[in-house]
Amino acid sequence: MADALIQRREFPQELTFLGDGAELWRAVTEDTGSTRFSRPRASDLLLEEHVPQLLGLLPPGPVPVLDLGPGTGRPAEGLLTGLLAAGRFGGYHAIDISPELLAMTAARLSRAFPAEAGRMTFTHGDFRETVPAGGARLVLLTGGTLFNAADPGLLLRHLAAHLGPGDLLVITARFDTLGRAPFRAIEAAPPLPPSHRLGLDLLNIDPDWYDPERGFDPARHEVWSGARLNRPVTLHLDGAHGRRAVDLHTGDLLRLYWQLFLDRTAVDALLHGAGLRTSLFQIGRVSDVAMIVSSSDITGTQGTNMTKR
């Protein structure tokens, strides 16, 4: 953490998925009862509403699901409902580096599908290091997990090397589907959501000491949110090499959340560079959320499609 703050003025984003951060992410993705579709809900529905299209890209028979970074399990719940209704459910295996999020997924799916509990496995681990072998599976990378990675291209190459014959890699994320940046380069932002503010709270940085900002970095193709300090702050952090002081200055921008925001051409190039080929690009109910399906060995596809609900 100290290195990230000193060298890049960033709070390590992966820490927001652990401990208390997991509960904040759960709150972000839960239904509020509003009729307005949130971005997380639109992402979940892409899987739930397009089970027939996904099954049409797979050979007949039971379909195993490998869920890499399942979050709270919401994205998978609708998909599994559809697979069970079609008589095509072939088991579910989730892998997550966050034990808290993995426990939430296990609780949600075991509650939703008690009769299938014996065919569901939940593994605490890092899928960036190993991916179970298989074939003719749906391999899920949902909710922006791909673009949260430090090097999405490297992650895709790693996954492509472990995809079996007929496996489909299903990605849901926020994409540039409209051909324009969502924000200016830097602009004042509304109050930070709890999941973005978590890093500041953990560092005991008072909300009165900063002003929220957000923006779009065209060079890095990233949307981001952060905090502009309005006073100097000195942090004392414990680490592997002892206690370190981190001096932050008035005007410093601390980046708290960032994610790639790519258009269709850039996404296709990223997949192609990993040896993957796109078979389906489906825009969701929120226009900048989409599902992209790819494989290194696509079977049963009728060609590449791009559709909007």
PDB file of C-alpha atoms in Angstrom:
ATOM      1  CA  MET A   1       0.000   0.000   0.000  1.00  0.00           C
ATOM      2  CA  ALA A   2       2.777   2.440   0.901  1.00  0.00           C
ATOM      3  CA  ASP A   3       4.520   1.889  -2.453  1.00  0.00           C
ATOM      4  CA  ALA A   4       1.291   2.471  -4.385  1.00  0.00           C
ATOM      5  CA  LEU A   5       0.613   5.701  -2.512  1.00  0.00           C
ATOM      6  CA  ILE A   6       4.188   7.005  -2.763  1.00  0.00           C
ATOM      7  CA  GLN A   7       4.912   6.038  -6.365  1.00  0.00           C
ATOM      8  CA  ARG A   8       1.504   6.385  -8.056  1.00  0.00           C
ATOM      9  CA  ARG A   9      -0.773   8.173  -5.578  1.00  0.00           C
ATOM     10  CA  GLU A  10      -3.143   5.201  -5.824  1.00  0.00           C
ATOM     11  CA  PHE A  11      -4.947   3.108  -3.238  1.00  0.00           C
ATOM     12  CA  PRO A  12      -4.504  -0.576  -4.216  1.00  0.00           C
ATOM     13  CA  GLN A  13      -7.847  -1.359  -5.800  1.00  0.00           C
ATOM     14  CA  GLU A  14      -7.698  -5.078  -5.023  1.00  0.00           C
ATOM     15  CA  LEU A  15      -7.880  -4.314  -1.287  1.00  0.00           C
ATOM     16  CA  THR A  16     -11.418  -3.003  -1.723  1.00  0.00           C
ATOM     17  CA  PHE A  17     -12.674  -6.546  -2.425  1.00  0.00           C
ATOM     18  CA  LEU A  18     -11.402  -7.934   0.889  1.00  0.00           C
ATOM     19  CA  GLY A  19     -12.744  -7.666   4.433  1.00  0.00           C
ATOM     20  CA  ASP A  20     -15.235  -4.830   4.881  1.00  0.00           C
ATOM     21  CA  GLY A  21     -14.882  -3.966   1.206  1.00  0.00           C
ATOM     22  CA  ALA A  22     -16.721  -7.138   0.218  1.00  0.00           C
ATOM     23  CA  GLU A  23     -19.817  -6.026   2.119  1.00  0.00           C
ATOM     24  CA  LEU A  24     -19.710  -2.639   0.399  1.00  0.00           C
ATOM     25  CA  TRP A  25     -19.569  -4.316  -3.026  1.00  0.00           C
ATOM     26  CA  ARG A  26     -22.535  -6.472  -2.002  1.00  0.00           C
ATOM     27  CA  ALA A  27     -24.511  -3.352  -1.122  1.00  0.00           C
ATOM     28  CA  VAL A  28     -23.624  -1.760  -4.471  1.00  0.00           C
ATOM     29  CA  THR A  29     -24.948  -4.739  -6.437  1.00  0.00           C
ATOM     30  CA  GLU A  30     -28.147  -5.396  -4.480  1.00  0.00           C
ATOM     31  CA  ASP A  31     -31.548  -4.406  -5.877  1.00  0.00           C
ATOM     32  CA  THR A  32     -32.875  -1.147  -4.431  1.00  0.00           C
ATOM     33  CA  GLY A  33     -36.439  -1.667  -5.665  1.00  0.00           C
ATOM     34  CA  SER A  34     -36.044   1.205  -8.122  1.00  0.00           C
ATOM     35  CA  THR A  35     -37.480   0.802 -11.621  1.00  0.00           C
ATOM     36  CA  ARG A  36     -34.333   2.427 -13.012  1.00  0.00           C
ATOM     37  CA  PHE A  37     -31.751  -0.095 -14.154  1.00  0.00           C
ATOM     38  CA  SER A  38     -28.396   0.232 -12.448  1.00  0.00           C
ATOM     39  CA  ARG A  39     -25.210  -0.662 -14.278  1.00  0.00           C
ATOM     40  CA  PRO A  40     -24.563  -3.741 -12.060  1.00  0.00           C
ATOM     41  CA  ARG A  41     -28.130  -4.996 -12.563  1.00  0.00           C
ATOM     42  CA  ALA A  42     -27.903  -4.499 -16.329  1.00  0.00           C
ATOM     43  CA  SER A  43     -24.694  -6.528 -16.313  1.00  0.00           C
ATOM     44  CA  ASP A  44     -26.387  -9.354 -14.386  1.00  0.00           C
ATOM     45  CA  LEU A  45     -29.333  -9.441 -16.782  1.00  0.00           C
ATOM     46  CA  LEU A  46     -27.093  -9.909 -19.805  1.00  0.00           C
ATOM     47  CA  LEU A  47     -26.417 -13.463 -18.658  1.00  0.00           C
ATOM     48  CA  GLU A  48     -29.931 -14.144 -17.426  1.00  0.00           C
ATOM     49  CA  GLU A  49     -31.693 -12.946 -20.562  1.00  0.00           C
ATOM     50  CA  HIS A  50     -29.390 -14.493 -23.148  1.00  0.00           C
ATOM     51  CA  VAL A  51     -29.124 -18.109 -22.032  1.00  0.00           C
ATOM     52  CA  PRO A  52     -30.577 -19.349 -25.372  1.00  0.00           C
ATOM     53  CA  GLN A  53     -27.908 -17.492 -27.357  1.00  0.00           C
ATOM     54  CA  LEU A  54     -25.157 -18.870 -25.137  1.00  0.00           C
ATOM     55  CA  LEU A  55     -26.488 -22.408 -25.410  1.00  0.00           C
ATOM     56  CA  GLY A  56     -26.647 -22.022 -29.182  1.00  0.00           C
ATOM     57  CA  LEU A  57     -22.873 -21.586 -29.215  1.00  0.00           C
ATOM     58  CA  LEU A  58     -22.261 -24.814 -27.284  1.00  0.00           C
ATOM     59  CA  PRO A  59     -22.604 -28.476 -28.234  1.00  0.00           C
ATOM     60  CA  PRO A  60     -25.639 -30.364 -26.863  1.00  0.00           C
ATOM     61  CA  GLY A  61     -25.499 -31.709 -23.335  1.00  0.00           C
ATOM     62  CA  PRO A  62     -24.861 -30.476 -19.783  1.00  0.00           C
ATOM     63  CA  VAL A  63     -22.940 -27.206 -19.530  1.00  0.00           C
ATOM     64  CA  PRO A  64     -20.411 -26.765 -16.700  1.00  0.00           C
ATOM     65  CA  VAL A  65     -19.911 -23.181 -15.499  1.00  0.00           C
ATOM     66  CA  LEU A  66     -16.540 -21.872 -14.300  1.00  0.00           C
ATOM     67  CA  ASP A  67     -16.989 -18.488 -12.617  1.00  0.00           C
ATOM     68  CA  LEU A  68     -13.770 -16.479 -12.233  1.00  0.00           C
ATOM     69  CA  GLY A  69     -14.258 -13.708  -9.699  1.00  0.00           C
ATOM     70  CA  PRO A  70     -17.984 -14.304  -9.047  1.00  0.00           C
ATOM     71  CA  GLY A  71     -18.482 -11.254  -6.847  1.00  0.00           C
ATOM     72  CA  THR A  72     -21.596 -11.815  -4.750  1.00  0.00           C
ATOM     73  CA  GLY A  73     -23.004 -14.476  -7.098  1.00  0.00           C
ATOM     74  CA  ARG A  74     -25.710 -12.283  -8.612  1.00  0.00           C
ATOM     75  CA  PRO A  75     -24.462 -12.585 -12.217  1.00  0.00           C
ATOM     76  CA  ALA A  76     -24.386 -16.382 -12.007  1.00  0.00           C
ATOM     77  CA  GLU A  77     -27.770 -16.777 -10.328  1.00  0.00           C
ATOM     78  CA  GLY A  78     -29.821 -15.798 -13.370  1.00  0.00           C
ATOM     79  CA  LEU A  79     -27.611 -17.836 -15.689  1.00  0.00           C
ATOM     80  CA  LEU A  80     -27.953 -20.973 -13.558  1.00  0.00           C
ATOM     81  CA  THR A  81     -31.724 -20.485 -13.424  1.00  0.00           C
ATOM     82  CA  GLY A  82     -31.807 -20.504 -17.223  1.00  0.00           C
ATOM     83  CA  LEU A  83     -29.522 -23.515 -17.537  1.00  0.00           C
ATOM     84  CA  LEU A  84     -31.638 -25.512 -15.088  1.00  0.00           C
ATOM     85  CA  ALA A  85     -34.848 -24.551 -16.898  1.00  0.00           C
ATOM     86  CA  ALA A  86     -33.312 -25.762 -20.158  1.00  0.00           C
ATOM     87  CA  GLY A  87     -32.097 -28.985 -18.550  1.00  0.00           C
ATOM     88  CA  ARG A  88     -28.499 -28.041 -19.386  1.00  0.00           C
ATOM     89  CA  PHE A  89     -26.925 -27.355 -15.980  1.00  0.00           C
ATOM     90  CA  GLY A  90     -23.685 -29.313 -15.676  1.00  0.00           C
ATOM     91  CA  GLY A  91     -22.230 -27.989 -12.430  1.00  0.00           C
ATOM     92  CA  TYR A  92     -20.784 -24.739 -11.109  1.00  0.00           C
ATOM     93  CA  HIS A  93     -17.273 -23.896  -9.885  1.00  0.00           C
ATOM     94  CA  ALA A  94     -16.409 -20.423  -8.521  1.00  0.00           C
ATOM     95  CA  ILE A  95     -12.887 -19.141  -7.826  1.00  0.00           C
ATOM     96  CA  ASP A  96     -12.246 -15.860  -6.015  1.00  0.00           C
ATOM     97  CA  ILE A  97      -9.308 -14.297  -4.203  1.00  0.00           C
ATOM     98  CA  SER A  98     -11.698 -12.725  -1.680  1.00  0.00           C
ATOM     99  CA  PRO A  99     -12.913 -15.248   0.920  1.00  0.00           C
ATOM    100  CA  GLU A 100     -15.664 -12.835   1.934  1.00  0.00           C
ATOM    101  CA  LEU A 101     -17.093 -12.498  -1.583  1.00  0.00           C
ATOM    102  CA  LEU A 102     -16.745 -16.231  -2.150  1.00  0.00           C
ATOM    103  CA  ALA A 103     -18.762 -16.904   1.013  1.00  0.00           C
ATOM    104  CA  MET A 104     -21.460 -14.515  -0.231  1.00  0.00           C
ATOM    105  CA  THR A 105     -21.601 -16.351  -3.552  1.00  0.00           C
ATOM    106  CA  ALA A 106     -21.834 -19.728  -1.826  1.00  0.00           C
ATOM    107  CA  ALA A 107     -24.622 -18.520   0.458  1.00  0.00           C
ATOM    108  CA  ARG A 108     -26.611 -16.938  -2.380  1.00  0.00           C
ATOM    109  CA  LEU A 109     -26.407 -19.856  -4.794  1.00  0.00           C
ATOM    110  CA  SER A 110     -26.888 -22.566  -2.160  1.00  0.00           C
ATOM    111  CA  ARG A 111     -30.007 -20.739  -1.016  1.00  0.00           C
ATOM    112  CA  ALA A 112     -31.292 -20.270  -4.572  1.00  0.00           C
ATOM    113  CA  PHE A 113     -30.556 -23.841  -5.709  1.00  0.00           C
ATOM    114  CA  PRO A 114     -30.549 -26.130  -2.649  1.00  0.00           C
ATOM    115  CA  ALA A 115     -31.113 -29.254  -4.757  1.00  0.00           C
ATOM    116  CA  GLU A 116     -27.923 -28.511  -6.729  1.00  0.00           C
ATOM    117  CA  ALA A 117     -25.635 -27.803  -3.765  1.00  0.00           C
ATOM    118  CA  GLY A 118     -23.743 -31.029  -4.378  1.00  0.00           C
ATOM    119  CA  ARG A 119     -22.820 -29.865  -7.879  1.00  0.00           C
ATOM    120  CA  MET A 120     -21.411 -26.504  -6.804  1.00  0.00           C
ATOM    121  CA  THR A 121     -17.805 -25.894  -5.721  1.00  0.00           C
ATOM    122  CA  PHE A 122     -16.313 -22.722  -4.241  1.00  0.00           C
ATOM    123  CA  THR A 123     -12.528 -22.340  -4.272  1.00  0.00           C
ATOM    124  CA  HIS A 124     -10.555 -19.611  -2.518  1.00  0.00           C
ATOM    125  CA  GLY A 125      -7.674 -18.852  -4.863  1.00  0.00           C
ATOM    126  CA  ASP A 126      -6.244 -16.672  -7.612  1.00  0.00           C
ATOM    127  CA  PHE A 127      -7.407 -17.600 -11.106  1.00  0.00           C
ATOM    128  CA  ARG A 128      -4.584 -15.473 -12.492  1.00  0.00           C
ATOM    129  CA  GLU A 129      -2.270 -18.289 -11.426  1.00  0.00           C
ATOM    130  CA  THR A 130      -4.223 -21.396 -12.385  1.00  0.00           C
ATOM    131  CA  VAL A 131      -7.436 -22.303 -14.203  1.00  0.00           C
ATOM    132  CA  PRO A 132      -8.988 -25.789 -14.013  1.00  0.00           C
ATOM    133  CA  ALA A 133      -8.980 -27.705 -17.283  1.00  0.00           C
ATOM    134  CA  GLY A 134     -12.221 -28.524 -19.031  1.00  0.00           C
ATOM    135  CA  GLY A 135     -14.166 -28.242 -22.251  1.00  0.00           C
ATOM    136  CA  ALA A 136     -17.548 -27.049 -23.581  1.00  0.00           C
ATOM    137  CA  ARG A 137     -17.909 -24.809 -20.518  1.00  0.00           C
ATOM    138  CA  LEU A 138     -19.139 -21.310 -19.929  1.00  0.00           C
ATOM    139  CA  VAL A 139     -16.156 -19.516 -18.383  1.00  0.00           C
ATOM    140  CA  LEU A 140     -17.429 -16.326 -16.748  1.00  0.00           C
ATOM    141  CA  LEU A 141     -15.485 -13.119 -16.221  1.00  0.00           C
ATOM    142  CA  THR A 142     -18.263 -10.763 -15.202  1.00  0.00           C
ATOM    143  CA  GLY A 143     -18.914  -7.378 -13.663  1.00  0.00           C
ATOM    144  CA  GLY A 144     -15.818  -5.679 -15.038  1.00  0.00           C
ATOM    145  CA  THR A 145     -13.409  -8.242 -13.548  1.00  0.00           C
ATOM    146  CA  LEU A 146     -11.338  -8.239 -16.737  1.00  0.00           C
ATOM    147  CA  PHE A 147     -10.824  -4.483 -16.741  1.00  0.00           C
ATOM    148  CA  ASN A 148     -10.013  -4.416 -13.036  1.00  0.00           C
ATOM    149  CA  ALA A 149      -6.915  -6.497 -13.822  1.00  0.00           C
ATOM    150  CA  ALA A 150      -3.575  -4.683 -13.911  1.00  0.00           C
ATOM    151  CA  ASP A 151      -2.893  -6.161 -17.367  1.00  0.00           C
ATOM    152  CA  PRO A 152      -6.112  -7.371 -19.073  1.00  0.00           C
ATOM    153  CA  GLY A 153      -4.178  -8.589 -22.126  1.00  0.00           C
ATOM    154  CA  LEU A 154      -1.947 -10.782 -19.978  1.00  0.00           C
ATOM    155  CA  LEU A 155      -4.978 -12.166 -18.145  1.00  0.00           C
ATOM    156  CA  LEU A 156      -6.715 -12.985 -21.441  1.00  0.00           C
ATOM    157  CA  ARG A 157      -3.631 -14.766 -22.757  1.00  0.00           C
ATOM    158  CA  HIS A 158      -3.456 -16.767 -19.535  1.00  0.00           C
ATOM    159  CA  LEU A 159      -7.116 -17.742 -19.800  1.00  0.00           C
ATOM    160  CA  ALA A 160      -6.866 -18.541 -23.512  1.00  0.00           C
ATOM    161  CA  ALA A 161      -4.035 -20.963 -22.785  1.00  0.00           C
ATOM    162  CA  HIS A 162      -6.312 -22.853 -20.382  1.00  0.00           C
ATOM    163  CA  LEU A 163      -9.528 -22.894 -22.413  1.00  0.00           C
ATOM    164  CA  GLY A 164     -10.521 -26.366 -23.529  1.00  0.00           C
ATOM    165  CA  PRO A 165     -12.188 -27.368 -26.809  1.00  0.00           C
ATOM    166  CA  GLY A 166     -15.558 -25.661 -27.098  1.00  0.00           C
ATOM    167  CA  ASP A 167     -15.104 -23.463 -24.014  1.00  0.00           C
ATOM    168  CA  LEU A 168     -16.758 -20.049 -24.248  1.00  0.00           C
ATOM    169  CA  LEU A 169     -15.279 -17.081 -22.401  1.00  0.00           C
ATOM    170  CA  VAL A 170     -18.154 -14.796 -21.363  1.00  0.00           C
ATOM    171  CA  ILE A 171     -17.169 -11.259 -20.335  1.00  0.00           C
ATOM    172  CA  THR A 172     -19.499  -8.567 -19.030  1.00  0.00           C
ATOM    173  CA  ALA A 173     -18.176  -5.071 -18.424  1.00  0.00           C
ATOM    174  CA  ARG A 174     -18.627  -1.405 -19.116  1.00  0.00           C
ATOM    175  CA  PHE A 175     -17.706  -0.626 -22.738  1.00  0.00           C
ATOM    176  CA  ASP A 176     -17.682   2.444 -24.964  1.00  0.00           C
ATOM    177  CA  THR A 177     -20.669   1.539 -27.130  1.00  0.00           C
ATOM    178  CA  LEU A 178     -21.581   5.146 -27.974  1.00  0.00           C
ATOM    179  CA  GLY A 179     -18.260   6.459 -29.275  1.00  0.00           C
ATOM    180  CA  ARG A 180     -17.766   9.121 -26.625  1.00  0.00           C
ATOM    181  CA  ALA A 181     -16.054   9.540 -23.277  1.00  0.00           C
ATOM    182  CA  PRO A 182     -18.359   9.341 -20.239  1.00  0.00           C
ATOM    183  CA  PHE A 183     -16.603  12.221 -18.439  1.00  0.00           C
ATOM    184  CA  ARG A 184     -14.276  15.111 -19.144  1.00  0.00           C
ATOM    185  CA  ALA A 185     -10.575  14.569 -18.466  1.00  0.00           C
ATOM    186  CA  ILE A 186     -11.085  15.881 -14.916  1.00  0.00           C
ATOM    187  CA  GLU A 187     -14.300  17.098 -13.341  1.00  0.00           C
ATOM    188  CA  ALA A 188     -15.842  17.578  -9.928  1.00  0.00           C
ATOM    189  CA  ALA A 189     -17.717  14.471  -8.856  1.00  0.00           C
ATOM    190  CA  PRO A 190     -20.683  13.673  -6.633  1.00  0.00           C
ATOM    191  CA  PRO A 191     -19.891  12.222  -3.203  1.00  0.00           C
ATOM    192  CA  LEU A 192     -17.812   9.085  -3.587  1.00  0.00           C
ATOM    193  CA  PRO A 193     -19.744   5.806  -3.325  1.00  0.00           C
ATOM    194  CA  PRO A 194     -18.806   3.748  -0.253  1.00  0.00           C
ATOM    195  CA  SER A 195     -16.934   1.164  -2.347  1.00  0.00           C
ATOM    196  CA  HIS A 196     -14.664   3.914  -3.752  1.00  0.00           C
ATOM    197  CA  ARG A 197     -14.349   5.747  -0.438  1.00  0.00           C
ATOM    198  CA  LEU A 198     -13.247   2.622   1.419  1.00  0.00           C
ATOM    199  CA  GLY A 199      -9.535   3.261   0.876  1.00  0.00           C
ATOM    200  CA  LEU A 200      -9.779   6.754   2.343  1.00  0.00           C
ATOM    201  CA  ASP A 201     -11.738   5.460   5.319  1.00  0.00           C
ATOM    202  CA  LEU A 202      -9.148   2.741   5.963  1.00  0.00           C
ATOM    203  CA  LEU A 203      -6.431   5.402   5.907  1.00  0.00           C
ATOM    204  CA  ASN A 204      -8.453   7.608   8.292  1.00  0.00           C
ATOM    205  CA  ILE A 205      -8.546  10.463   5.792  1.00  0.00           C
ATOM    206  CA  ASP A 206     -11.442  12.681   6.848  1.00  0.00           C
ATOM    207  CA  PRO A 207     -13.993  13.612   4.120  1.00  0.00           C
ATOM    208  CA  ASP A 208     -13.379  17.288   4.929  1.00  0.00           C
ATOM    209  CA  TRP A 209      -9.755  16.876   3.791  1.00  0.00           C
ATOM    210  CA  TYR A 210     -10.545  16.184   0.119  1.00  0.00           C
ATOM    211  CA  ASP A 211     -12.840  16.977  -2.798  1.00  0.00           C
ATOM    212  CA  PRO A 212     -14.176  14.121  -4.986  1.00  0.00           C
ATOM    213  CA  GLU A 213     -13.136  14.114  -8.633  1.00  0.00           C
ATOM    214  CA  ARG A 214     -13.607  11.804 -11.596  1.00  0.00           C
ATOM    215  CA  GLY A 215     -12.512  11.744 -15.198  1.00  0.00           C
ATOM    216  CA  PHE A 216     -11.508   9.929 -18.338  1.00  0.00           C
ATOM    217  CA  ASP A 217      -7.858   9.467 -19.279  1.00  0.00           C
ATOM    218  CA  PRO A 218      -7.777   9.176 -23.097  1.00  0.00           C
ATOM    219  CA  ALA A 219      -4.144   8.046 -23.159  1.00  0.00           C
ATOM    220  CA  ARG A 220      -4.860   5.115 -20.833  1.00  0.00           C
ATOM    221  CA  HIS A 221      -8.491   4.640 -21.939  1.00  0.00           C
ATOM    222  CA  GLU A 222      -9.553   4.651 -18.291  1.00  0.00           C
ATOM    223  CA  VAL A 223     -12.423   6.044 -16.302  1.00  0.00           C
ATOM    224  CA  TRP A 224     -11.413   6.871 -12.758  1.00  0.00           C
ATOM    225  CA  SER A 225     -12.552   8.421  -9.500  1.00  0.00           C
ATOM    226  CA  GLY A 226     -10.426   9.925  -6.801  1.00  0.00           C
ATOM    227  CA  ALA A 227      -9.932  12.490  -4.073  1.00  0.00           C
ATOM    228  CA  ARG A 228      -8.122  15.835  -4.420  1.00  0.00           C
ATOM    229  CA  LEU A 229      -6.528  16.721  -1.086  1.00  0.00           C
ATOM    230  CA  ASN A 230      -7.192  20.220   0.218  1.00  0.00           C
ATOM    231  CA  ARG A 231      -4.637  19.941   3.029  1.00  0.00           C
ATOM    232  CA  PRO A 232      -1.380  18.030   3.650  1.00  0.00           C
ATOM    233  CA  VAL A 233      -1.709  14.590   5.225  1.00  0.00           C
ATOM    234  CA  THR A 234       0.963  12.306   6.690  1.00  0.00           C
ATOM    235  CA  LEU A 235       0.141   8.613   6.948  1.00  0.00           C
ATOM    236  CA  HIS A 236       2.017   6.049   9.035  1.00  0.00           C
ATOM    237  CA  LEU A 237       1.674   2.584   7.512  1.00  0.00           C
ATOM    238  CA  ASP A 238       2.887  -0.771   8.802  1.00  0.00           C
ATOM    239  CA  GLY A 239       4.308  -3.163   6.222  1.00  0.00           C
ATOM    240  CA  ALA A 240       6.693  -6.040   5.671  1.00  0.00           C
ATOM    241  CA  HIS A 241       9.666  -3.706   6.084  1.00  0.00           C
ATOM    242  CA  GLY A 242       8.431  -1.905   9.170  1.00  0.00           C
ATOM    243  CA  ARG A 243       6.571   1.337   9.700  1.00  0.00           C
ATOM    244  CA  ARG A 244       6.733   3.936   6.907  1.00  0.00           C
ATOM    245  CA  ALA A 245       5.645   7.551   6.705  1.00  0.00           C
ATOM    246  CA  VAL A 246       3.819   8.660   3.567  1.00  0.00           C
ATOM    247  CA  ASP A 247       3.605  12.420   3.035  1.00  0.00           C
ATOM    248  CA  LEU A 248       0.699  13.599   0.891  1.00  0.00           C
ATOM    249  CA  HIS A 249       0.460  17.220  -0.184  1.00  0.00           C
ATOM    250  CA  THR A 250      -2.270  19.764  -0.794  1.00  0.00           C
ATOM    251  CA  GLY A 251      -3.466  19.334  -4.380  1.00  0.00           C
ATOM    252  CA  ASP A 252      -2.419  15.676  -4.658  1.00  0.00           C
ATOM    253  CA  LEU A 253      -4.959  13.499  -6.447  1.00  0.00           C
ATOM    254  CA  LEU A 254      -5.391  10.054  -4.896  1.00  0.00           C
ATOM    255  CA  ARG A 255      -6.839   7.606  -7.406  1.00  0.00           C
ATOM    256  CA  LEU A 256      -9.270   5.223  -5.721  1.00  0.00           C
ATOM    257  CA  TYR A 257     -10.972   3.439  -8.615  1.00  0.00           C
ATOM    258  CA  TRP A 258     -10.054   3.029 -12.268  1.00  0.00           C
ATOM    259  CA  GLN A 259     -11.156   0.789 -15.075  1.00  0.00           C
ATOM    260  CA  LEU A 260     -10.473   0.462 -18.779  1.00  0.00           C
ATOM    261  CA  PHE A 261     -13.210   1.895 -20.998  1.00  0.00           C
ATOM    262  CA  LEU A 262     -12.691   0.453 -24.479  1.00  0.00           C
ATOM    263  CA  ASP A 263     -14.725   0.528 -27.669  1.00  0.00           C
ATOM    264  CA  ARG A 264     -15.636  -2.547 -29.694  1.00  0.00           C
ATOM    265  CA  THR A 265     -12.592  -2.286 -31.962  1.00  0.00           C
ATOM    266  CA  ALA A 266     -10.169  -2.103 -29.027  1.00  0.00           C
ATOM    267  CA  VAL A 267     -11.864  -5.007 -27.251  1.00  0.00           C
ATOM    268  CA  ASP A 268     -11.706  -7.170 -30.372  1.00  0.00           C
ATOM    269  CA  ALA A 269      -8.009  -6.317 -30.737  1.00  0.00           C
ATOM    270  CA  LEU A 270      -7.374  -7.269 -27.104  1.00  0.00           C
ATOM    271  CA  LEU A 271      -9.114 -10.608 -27.609  1.00  0.00           C
ATOM    272  CA  HIS A 272      -7.400 -11.243 -30.937  1.00  0.00           C
ATOM    273  CA  GLY A 273      -4.026 -10.593 -29.311  1.00  0.00           C
ATOM    274  CA  ALA A 274      -4.807 -13.405 -26.875  1.00  0.00           C
ATOM    275  CA  GLY A 275      -5.747 -15.796 -29.670  1.00  0.00           C
ATOM    276  CA  LEU A 276      -9.491 -15.441 -29.079  1.00  0.00           C
ATOM    277  CA  ARG A 277     -12.265 -14.829 -31.591  1.00  0.00           C
ATOM    278  CA  THR A 278     -15.494 -12.955 -30.872  1.00  0.00           C
ATOM    279  CA  SER A 279     -18.793 -14.701 -31.536  1.00  0.00           C
ATOM    280  CA  LEU A 280     -21.298 -12.422 -29.786  1.00  0.00           C
ATOM    281  CA  PHE A 281     -21.357  -8.812 -28.602  1.00  0.00           C
ATOM    282  CA  GLN A 282     -24.589  -7.972 -26.790  1.00  0.00           C
ATOM    283  CA  ILE A 283     -25.407  -4.497 -25.471  1.00  0.00           C
ATOM    284  CA  GLY A 284     -27.380  -4.431 -22.220  1.00  0.00           C
ATOM    285  CA  ARG A 285     -30.286  -2.423 -20.884  1.00  0.00           C
ATOM    286  CA  VAL A 286     -27.829   0.271 -19.822  1.00  0.00           C
ATOM    287  CA  SER A 287     -26.189   1.312 -23.072  1.00  0.00           C
ATOM    288  CA  ASP A 288     -22.560   1.229 -21.926  1.00  0.00           C
ATOM    289  CA  VAL A 289     -22.800  -2.273 -20.425  1.00  0.00           C
ATOM    290  CA  ALA A 290     -22.233  -5.219 -22.747  1.00  0.00           C
ATOM    291  CA  MET A 291     -21.489  -8.921 -22.910  1.00  0.00           C
ATOM    292  CA  ILE A 292     -18.815 -10.259 -25.212  1.00  0.00           C
ATOM    293  CA  VAL A 293     -18.464 -13.984 -25.887  1.00  0.00           C
ATOM    294  CA  SER A 294     -15.315 -15.441 -27.393  1.00  0.00           C
ATOM    295  CA  SER A 295     -13.417 -18.684 -27.800  1.00  0.00           C
ATOM    296  CA  SER A 296     -10.265 -20.055 -29.287  1.00  0.00           C
ATOM    297  CA  ASP A 297     -12.318 -22.876 -30.815  1.00  0.00           C
ATOM    298  CA  ILE A 298     -15.900 -21.766 -31.421  1.00  0.00           C
ATOM    299  CA  THR A 299     -18.388 -24.436 -32.365  1.00  0.00           C
ATOM    300  CA  GLY A 300     -22.025 -24.036 -33.247  1.00  0.00           C
ATOM    301  CA  THR A 301     -21.793 -20.298 -34.000  1.00  0.00           C
ATOM    302  CA  GLN A 302     -23.643 -18.695 -36.861  1.00  0.00           C
ATOM    303  CA  GLY A 303     -21.108 -15.889 -37.109  1.00  0.00           C
ATOM    304  CA  THR A 304     -20.381 -12.720 -35.216  1.00  0.00           C
ATOM    305  CA  ASN A 305     -23.392 -10.782 -33.968  1.00  0.00           C
ATOM    306  CA  MET A 306     -23.815  -7.394 -32.347  1.00  0.00           C
ATOM    307  CA  THR A 307     -27.259  -6.702 -31.003  1.00  0.00           C
ATOM    308  CA  LYS A 308     -28.914  -4.280 -28.645  1.00  0.00           C
ATOM    309  CA  ARG A 309     -31.837  -5.059 -26.439  1.00  0.00           C
TER     310      ARG A 309
END
